[in-house]
JSON list of C-alpha atoms in Angstrom, two decimals:
[
{"chain": "A", "resi": 1, "resn": "MET", "atom": "CA", "xyz": [0.00, 0.00, 0.00]},
{"chain": "A", "resi": 2, "resn": "ILE", "atom": "CA", "xyz": [1.43, 3.39, -1.00]},
{"chain": "A", "resi": 3, "resn": "PHE", "atom": "CA", "xyz": [-0.97, 5.67, 0.86]},
{"chain": "A", "resi": 4, "resn": "PRO", "atom": "CA", "xyz": [-1.61, 6.03, 3.69]},
{"chain": "A", "resi": 5, "resn": "LEU", "atom": "CA", "xyz": [1.83, 5.04, 4.89]},
{"chain": "A", "resi": 6, "resn": "VAL", "atom": "CA", "xyz": [1.97, 2.33, 7.50]},
{"chain": "A", "resi": 7, "resn": "ARG", "atom": "CA", "xyz": [3.61, 3.55, 10.70]},
{"chain": "A", "resi": 8, "resn": "GLN", "atom": "CA", "xyz": [5.84, 1.12, 12.52]},
{"chain": "A", "resi": 9, "resn": "GLY", "atom": "CA", "xyz": [6.58, 1.25, 16.20]},
{"chain": "A", "resi": 10, "resn": "GLU", "atom": "CA", "xyz": [4.37, 1.22, 19.22]},
{"chain": "A", "resi": 11, "resn": "GLU", "atom": "CA", "xyz": [2.77, 4.32, 20.64]},
{"chain": "A", "resi": 12, "resn": "PRO", "atom": "CA", "xyz": [5.26, 6.55, 22.44]},
{"chain": "A", "resi": 13, "resn": "HIS", "atom": "CA", "xyz": [5.51, 6.36, 26.21]},
{"chain": "A", "resi": 14, "resn": "ALA", "atom": "CA", "xyz": [3.25, 8.93, 27.90]},
{"chain": "A", "resi": 15, "resn": "ASP", "atom": "CA", "xyz": [6.21, 10.48, 29.76]},
{"chain": "A", "resi": 16, "resn": "MET", "atom": "CA", "xyz": [8.43, 10.86, 26.70]},
{"chain": "A", "resi": 17, "resn": "PRO", "atom": "CA", "xyz": [9.83, 14.42, 26.65]},
{"chain": "A", "resi": 18, "resn": "ALA", "atom": "CA", "xyz": [8.24, 16.60, 23.96]},
{"chain": "A", "resi": 19, "resn": "ASP", "atom": "CA", "xyz": [11.40, 17.07, 21.88]},
{"chain": "A", "resi": 20, "resn": "VAL", "atom": "CA", "xyz": [12.13, 13.34, 21.93]},
{"chain": "A", "resi": 21, "resn": "LEU", "atom": "CA", "xyz": [8.47, 12.63, 21.13]},
{"chain": "A", "resi": 22, "resn": "ALA", "atom": "CA", "xyz": [8.66, 14.77, 17.98]},
{"chain": "A", "resi": 23, "resn": "ILE", "atom": "CA", "xyz": [11.67, 12.77, 16.73]},
{"chain": "A", "resi": 24, "resn": "TYR", "atom": "CA", "xyz": [10.02, 9.48, 17.72]},
{"chain": "A", "resi": 25, "resn": "GLU", "atom": "CA", "xyz": [6.90, 10.35, 15.72]},
{"chain": "A", "resi": 26, "resn": "GLU", "atom": "CA", "xyz": [9.03, 11.39, 12.75]},
{"chain": "A", "resi": 27, "resn": "ALA", "atom": "CA", "xyz": [10.78, 8.01, 12.93]},
{"chain": "A", "resi": 28, "resn": "ARG", "atom": "CA", "xyz": [7.40, 6.28, 12.96]},
{"chain": "A", "resi": 29, "resn": "ALA", "atom": "CA", "xyz": [6.30, 8.36, 9.96]},
{"chain": "A", "resi": 30, "resn": "VAL", "atom": "CA", "xyz": [9.32, 7.43, 7.82]},
{"chain": "A", "resi": 31, "resn": "SER", "atom": "CA", "xyz": [9.68, 3.84, 9.03]},
{"chain": "A", "resi": 32, "resn": "SER", "atom": "CA", "xyz": [7.81, 2.26, 6.13]},
{"chain": "A", "resi": 33, "resn": "LEU", "atom": "CA", "xyz": [9.84, 4.27, 3.61]},
{"chain": "A", "resi": 34, "resn": "SER", "atom": "CA", "xyz": [13.28, 3.92, 5.19]},
{"chain": "A", "resi": 35, "resn": "ARG", "atom": "CA", "xyz": [14.20, 1.71, 8.11]},
{"chain": "A", "resi": 36, "resn": "LYS", "atom": "CA", "xyz": [17.66, 3.26, 8.13]},
{"chain": "A", "resi": 37, "resn": "SER", "atom": "CA", "xyz": [16.22, 6.75, 8.48]},
{"chain": "A", "resi": 38, "resn": "ALA", "atom": "CA", "xyz": [13.91, 5.62, 11.26]},
{"chain": "A", "resi": 39, "resn": "ALA", "atom": "CA", "xyz": [16.79, 3.98, 13.14]},
{"chain": "A", "resi": 40, "resn": "GLY", "atom": "CA", "xyz": [18.91, 7.09, 12.72]},
{"chain": "A", "resi": 41, "resn": "LEU", "atom": "CA", "xyz": [16.09, 9.26, 14.06]},
{"chain": "A", "resi": 42, "resn": "LEU", "atom": "CA", "xyz": [15.57, 6.97, 17.05]},
{"chain": "A", "resi": 43, "resn": "ARG", "atom": "CA", "xyz": [19.28, 7.27, 17.79]},
{"chain": "A", "resi": 44, "resn": "LEU", "atom": "CA", "xyz": [18.86, 11.07, 17.63]},
{"chain": "A", "resi": 45, "resn": "GLY", "atom": "CA", "xyz": [15.95, 10.81, 20.06]},
{"chain": "A", "resi": 46, "resn": "LEU", "atom": "CA", "xyz": [18.16, 8.82, 22.40]},
{"chain": "A", "resi": 47, "resn": "GLN", "atom": "CA", "xyz": [20.86, 11.50, 22.10]},
{"chain": "A", "resi": 48, "resn": "MET", "atom": "CA", "xyz": [18.34, 14.16, 23.09]},
{"chain": "A", "resi": 49, "resn": "LEU", "atom": "CA", "xyz": [17.16, 12.10, 26.07]},
{"chain": "A", "resi": 50, "resn": "VAL", "atom": "CA", "xyz": [20.72, 11.39, 27.22]},
{"chain": "A", "resi": 51, "resn": "ASP", "atom": "CA", "xyz": [21.54, 15.11, 26.85]},
{"chain": "A", "resi": 52, "resn": "GLU", "atom": "CA", "xyz": [18.70, 15.85, 29.31]},
{"chain": "A", "resi": 53, "resn": "LEU", "atom": "CA", "xyz": [20.05, 13.28, 31.77]},
{"chain": "A", "resi": 54, "resn": "ASP", "atom": "CA", "xyz": [23.69, 14.39, 31.46]},
{"chain": "A", "resi": 55, "resn": "THR", "atom": "CA", "xyz": [23.92, 18.03, 30.47]},
{"chain": "A", "resi": 56, "resn": "GLY", "atom": "CA", "xyz": [27.71, 18.05, 30.21]},
{"chain": "A", "resi": 57, "resn": "SER", "atom": "CA", "xyz": [29.67, 17.98, 27.00]},
{"chain": "A", "resi": 58, "resn": "GLY", "atom": "CA", "xyz": [30.83, 14.84, 25.26]},
{"chain": "A", "resi": 59, "resn": "SER", "atom": "CA", "xyz": [29.70, 12.13, 22.91]},
{"chain": "A", "resi": 60, "resn": "ILE", "atom": "CA", "xyz": [26.61, 10.05, 23.56]},
{"chain": "A", "resi": 61, "resn": "ASP", "atom": "CA", "xyz": [28.92, 7.13, 24.37]},
{"chain": "A", "resi": 62, "resn": "ALA", "atom": "CA", "xyz": [30.80, 9.18, 26.98]},
{"chain": "A", "resi": 63, "resn": "LYS", "atom": "CA", "xyz": [27.54, 10.44, 28.47]},
{"chain": "A", "resi": 64, "resn": "ILE", "atom": "CA", "xyz": [26.15, 6.92, 28.78]},
{"chain": "A", "resi": 65, "resn": "GLY", "atom": "CA", "xyz": [29.41, 5.99, 30.49]},
{"chain": "A", "resi": 66, "resn": "ARG", "atom": "CA", "xyz": [28.95, 8.82, 33.00]},
{"chain": "A", "resi": 67, "resn": "LEU", "atom": "CA", "xyz": [25.36, 7.71, 33.62]},
{"chain": "A", "resi": 68, "resn": "VAL", "atom": "CA", "xyz": [26.65, 4.18, 34.28]},
{"chain": "A", "resi": 69, "resn": "GLN", "atom": "CA", "xyz": [29.18, 5.57, 36.78]},
{"chain": "A", "resi": 70, "resn": "GLY", "atom": "CA", "xyz": [26.26, 7.40, 38.43]},
{"chain": "A", "resi": 71, "resn": "GLY", "atom": "CA", "xyz": [24.36, 4.16, 38.93]},
{"chain": "A", "resi": 72, "resn": "LEU", "atom": "CA", "xyz": [22.38, 3.69, 35.71]},
{"chain": "A", "resi": 73, "resn": "ASP", "atom": "CA", "xyz": [20.69, 0.29, 35.65]},
{"chain": "A", "resi": 74, "resn": "PRO", "atom": "CA", "xyz": [22.81, -2.09, 33.51]},
{"chain": "A", "resi": 75, "resn": "GLN", "atom": "CA", "xyz": [19.78, -3.14, 31.45]},
{"chain": "A", "resi": 76, "resn": "VAL", "atom": "CA", "xyz": [18.99, 0.50, 30.65]},
{"chain": "A", "resi": 77, "resn": "GLN", "atom": "CA", "xyz": [22.64, 0.97, 29.66]},
{"chain": "A", "resi": 78, "resn": "GLN", "atom": "CA", "xyz": [22.39, -2.03, 27.34]},
{"chain": "A", "resi": 79, "resn": "ALA", "atom": "CA", "xyz": [19.16, -0.70, 25.82]},
{"chain": "A", "resi": 80, "resn": "MET", "atom": "CA", "xyz": [20.83, 2.68, 25.24]},
{"chain": "A", "resi": 81, "resn": "ASP", "atom": "CA", "xyz": [23.88, 1.05, 23.68]},
{"chain": "A", "resi": 82, "resn": "VAL", "atom": "CA", "xyz": [21.81, -1.17, 21.38]},
{"chain": "A", "resi": 83, "resn": "LEU", "atom": "CA", "xyz": [19.87, 1.87, 20.17]},
{"chain": "A", "resi": 84, "resn": "ARG", "atom": "CA", "xyz": [23.04, 3.95, 19.85]},
{"chain": "A", "resi": 85, "resn": "VAL", "atom": "CA", "xyz": [25.03, 1.32, 17.94]},
{"chain": "A", "resi": 86, "resn": "VAL", "atom": "CA", "xyz": [22.23, 0.14, 15.65]},
{"chain": "A", "resi": 87, "resn": "GLY", "atom": "CA", "xyz": [21.21, 3.74, 14.92]},
{"chain": "A", "resi": 88, "resn": "ASN", "atom": "CA", "xyz": [24.80, 4.65, 14.06]},
{"chain": "A", "resi": 89, "resn": "GLU", "atom": "CA", "xyz": [25.72, 1.53, 12.14]},
{"chain": "A", "resi": 90, "resn": "SER", "atom": "CA", "xyz": [22.49, 1.21, 10.17]},
{"chain": "A", "resi": 91, "resn": "VAL", "atom": "CA", "xyz": [23.54, 4.12, 7.99]},
{"chain": "A", "resi": 92, "resn": "HIS", "atom": "CA", "xyz": [26.95, 2.64, 7.20]},
{"chain": "A", "resi": 93, "resn": "PRO", "atom": "CA", "xyz": [27.21, 0.04, 4.41]},
{"chain": "A", "resi": 94, "resn": "GLY", "atom": "CA", "xyz": [27.84, -3.53, 5.48]},
{"chain": "A", "resi": 95, "resn": "GLN", "atom": "CA", "xyz": [27.47, -2.94, 9.21]},
{"chain": "A", "resi": 96, "resn": "ILE", "atom": "CA", "xyz": [23.90, -3.65, 10.31]},
{"chain": "A", "resi": 97, "resn": "ASP", "atom": "CA", "xyz": [21.22, -4.45, 7.76]},
{"chain": "A", "resi": 98, "resn": "LEU", "atom": "CA", "xyz": [17.83, -3.42, 9.07]},
{"chain": "A", "resi": 99, "resn": "ASP", "atom": "CA", "xyz": [16.19, -4.78, 5.93]},
{"chain": "A", "resi": 100, "resn": "ALA", "atom": "CA", "xyz": [17.43, -8.29, 6.75]},
{"chain": "A", "resi": 101, "resn": "ASP", "atom": "CA", "xyz": [15.81, -8.38, 10.19]},
{"chain": "A", "resi": 102, "resn": "ASP", "atom": "CA", "xyz": [12.11, -7.49, 10.31]},
{"chain": "A", "resi": 103, "resn": "ASP", "atom": "CA", "xyz": [12.10, -7.54, 14.12]},
{"chain": "A", "resi": 104, "resn": "LEU", "atom": "CA", "xyz": [14.96, -5.11, 14.70]},
{"chain": "A", "resi": 105, "resn": "LEU", "atom": "CA", "xyz": [13.31, -1.76, 13.95]},
{"chain": "A", "resi": 106, "resn": "PRO", "atom": "CA", "xyz": [10.16, -2.47, 16.01]},
{"chain": "A", "resi": 107, "resn": "ALA", "atom": "CA", "xyz": [12.49, -3.53, 18.84]},
{"chain": "A", "resi": 108, "resn": "LEU", "atom": "CA", "xyz": [14.27, -0.15, 18.65]},
{"chain": "A", "resi": 109, "resn": "PHE", "atom": "CA", "xyz": [10.96, 1.67, 19.08]},
{"chain": "A", "resi": 110, "resn": "ASN", "atom": "CA", "xyz": [10.28, -0.54, 22.10]},
{"chain": "A", "resi": 111, "resn": "LEU", "atom": "CA", "xyz": [13.73, 0.14, 23.56]},
{"chain": "A", "resi": 112, "resn": "ILE", "atom": "CA", "xyz": [13.31, 3.90, 23.60]},
{"chain": "A", "resi": 113, "resn": "ASN", "atom": "CA", "xyz": [9.99, 3.45, 25.41]},
{"chain": "A", "resi": 114, "resn": "VAL", "atom": "CA", "xyz": [11.68, 1.13, 27.93]},
{"chain": "A", "resi": 115, "resn": "ILE", "atom": "CA", "xyz": [14.40, 3.71, 28.47]},
{"chain": "A", "resi": 116, "resn": "VAL", "atom": "CA", "xyz": [11.85, 6.49, 29.04]},
{"chain": "A", "resi": 117, "resn": "GLU", "atom": "CA", "xyz": [9.99, 4.26, 31.50]},
{"chain": "A", "resi": 118, "resn": "GLN", "atom": "CA", "xyz": [13.16, 3.63, 33.49]},
{"chain": "A", "resi": 119, "resn": "VAL", "atom": "CA", "xyz": [14.83, 7.06, 33.47]},
{"chain": "A", "resi": 120, "resn": "VAL", "atom": "CA", "xyz": [11.80, 9.37, 33.37]},
{"chain": "A", "resi": 121, "resn": "SER", "atom": "CA", "xyz": [8.64, 7.62, 34.61]},
{"chain": "A", "resi": 122, "resn": "ARG", "atom": "CA", "xyz": [10.03, 5.51, 37.42]},
{"chain": "A", "resi": 123, "resn": "PRO", "atom": "CA", "xyz": [11.90, 8.40, 39.11]},
{"chain": "A", "resi": 124, "resn": "LYS", "atom": "CA", "xyz": [8.87, 10.67, 38.63]},
{"chain": "A", "resi": 125, "resn": "THR", "atom": "CA", "xyz": [6.51, 8.13, 40.22]},
{"chain": "A", "resi": 126, "resn": "ILE", "atom": "CA", "xyz": [8.81, 7.33, 43.14]},
{"chain": "A", "resi": 127, "resn": "GLY", "atom": "CA", "xyz": [9.62, 11.02, 43.69]},
{"chain": "A", "resi": 128, "resn": "ALA", "atom": "CA", "xyz": [5.94, 11.92, 43.84]},
{"chain": "A", "resi": 129, "resn": "LEU", "atom": "CA", "xyz": [5.29, 9.19, 46.41]},
{"chain": "A", "resi": 130, "resn": "PHE", "atom": "CA", "xyz": [8.33, 10.24, 48.46]},
{"chain": "A", "resi": 131, "resn": "GLN", "atom": "CA", "xyz": [7.00, 13.82, 48.55]},
{"chain": "A", "resi": 132, "resn": "LYS", "atom": "CA", "xyz": [3.80, 12.51, 50.16]},
{"chain": "A", "resi": 133, "resn": "LEU", "atom": "CA", "xyz": [5.74, 11.38, 53.22]},
{"chain": "A", "resi": 134, "resn": "PRO", "atom": "CA", "xyz": [5.45, 13.71, 56.21]},
{"chain": "A", "resi": 135, "resn": "ASP", "atom": "CA", "xyz": [8.07, 16.48, 56.21]},
{"chain": "A", "resi": 136, "resn": "ALA", "atom": "CA", "xyz": [9.68, 15.22, 59.41]},
{"chain": "A", "resi": 137, "resn": "LYS", "atom": "CA", "xyz": [10.06, 11.72, 57.97]},
{"chain": "A", "resi": 138, "resn": "ARG", "atom": "CA", "xyz": [11.64, 13.03, 54.75]},
{"chain": "A", "resi": 139, "resn": "ALA", "atom": "CA", "xyz": [14.02, 15.20, 56.81]},
{"chain": "A", "resi": 140, "resn": "ALA", "atom": "CA", "xyz": [15.04, 12.20, 58.92]},
{"chain": "A", "resi": 141, "resn": "ILE", "atom": "CA", "xyz": [15.70, 10.16, 55.79]},
{"chain": "A", "resi": 142, "resn": "GLN", "atom": "CA", "xyz": [17.79, 12.98, 54.33]},
{"chain": "A", "resi": 143, "resn": "ARG", "atom": "CA", "xyz": [19.82, 13.24, 57.56]},
{"chain": "A", "resi": 144, "resn": "ARG", "atom": "CA", "xyz": [20.35, 9.49, 57.54]},
{"chain": "A", "resi": 145, "resn": "ASP", "atom": "CA", "xyz": [21.63, 9.66, 53.96]},
{"chain": "A", "resi": 146, "resn": "GLY", "atom": "CA", "xyz": [23.77, 12.75, 54.57]},
{"chain": "A", "resi": 147, "resn": "VAL", "atom": "CA", "xyz": [21.85, 14.85, 52.07]}
]
């Protein structure tokens, strides 16, 4: 079918930042025309998300490394690295062939949603619940932790 274009990828996570969401939707829009373009855009979305998590300078690889040193969950690190590497290599000849693996591109869409769940939604949910604790209890916890 030529029109309307079929969009690949699941719906974006509800907590996906707006700038990342725009890139995610663009990747979904071009996915049926160019898997390589979609993968490259998803990698860009990851870059934007990582830039929000680590505002310092450096490559996406270096920033992921700093996030790991700061306690990033190893599975989230692996998801980021899969998305980073496949997004990078999919546009280079002979590296990763997205056309040879029908499951790879949909998996990349899933990975960025998993990453958003872990680094945006989970902290937001836990932080909101923590704020509901009585002030004195939060203060005692902060003293205990030396914060």
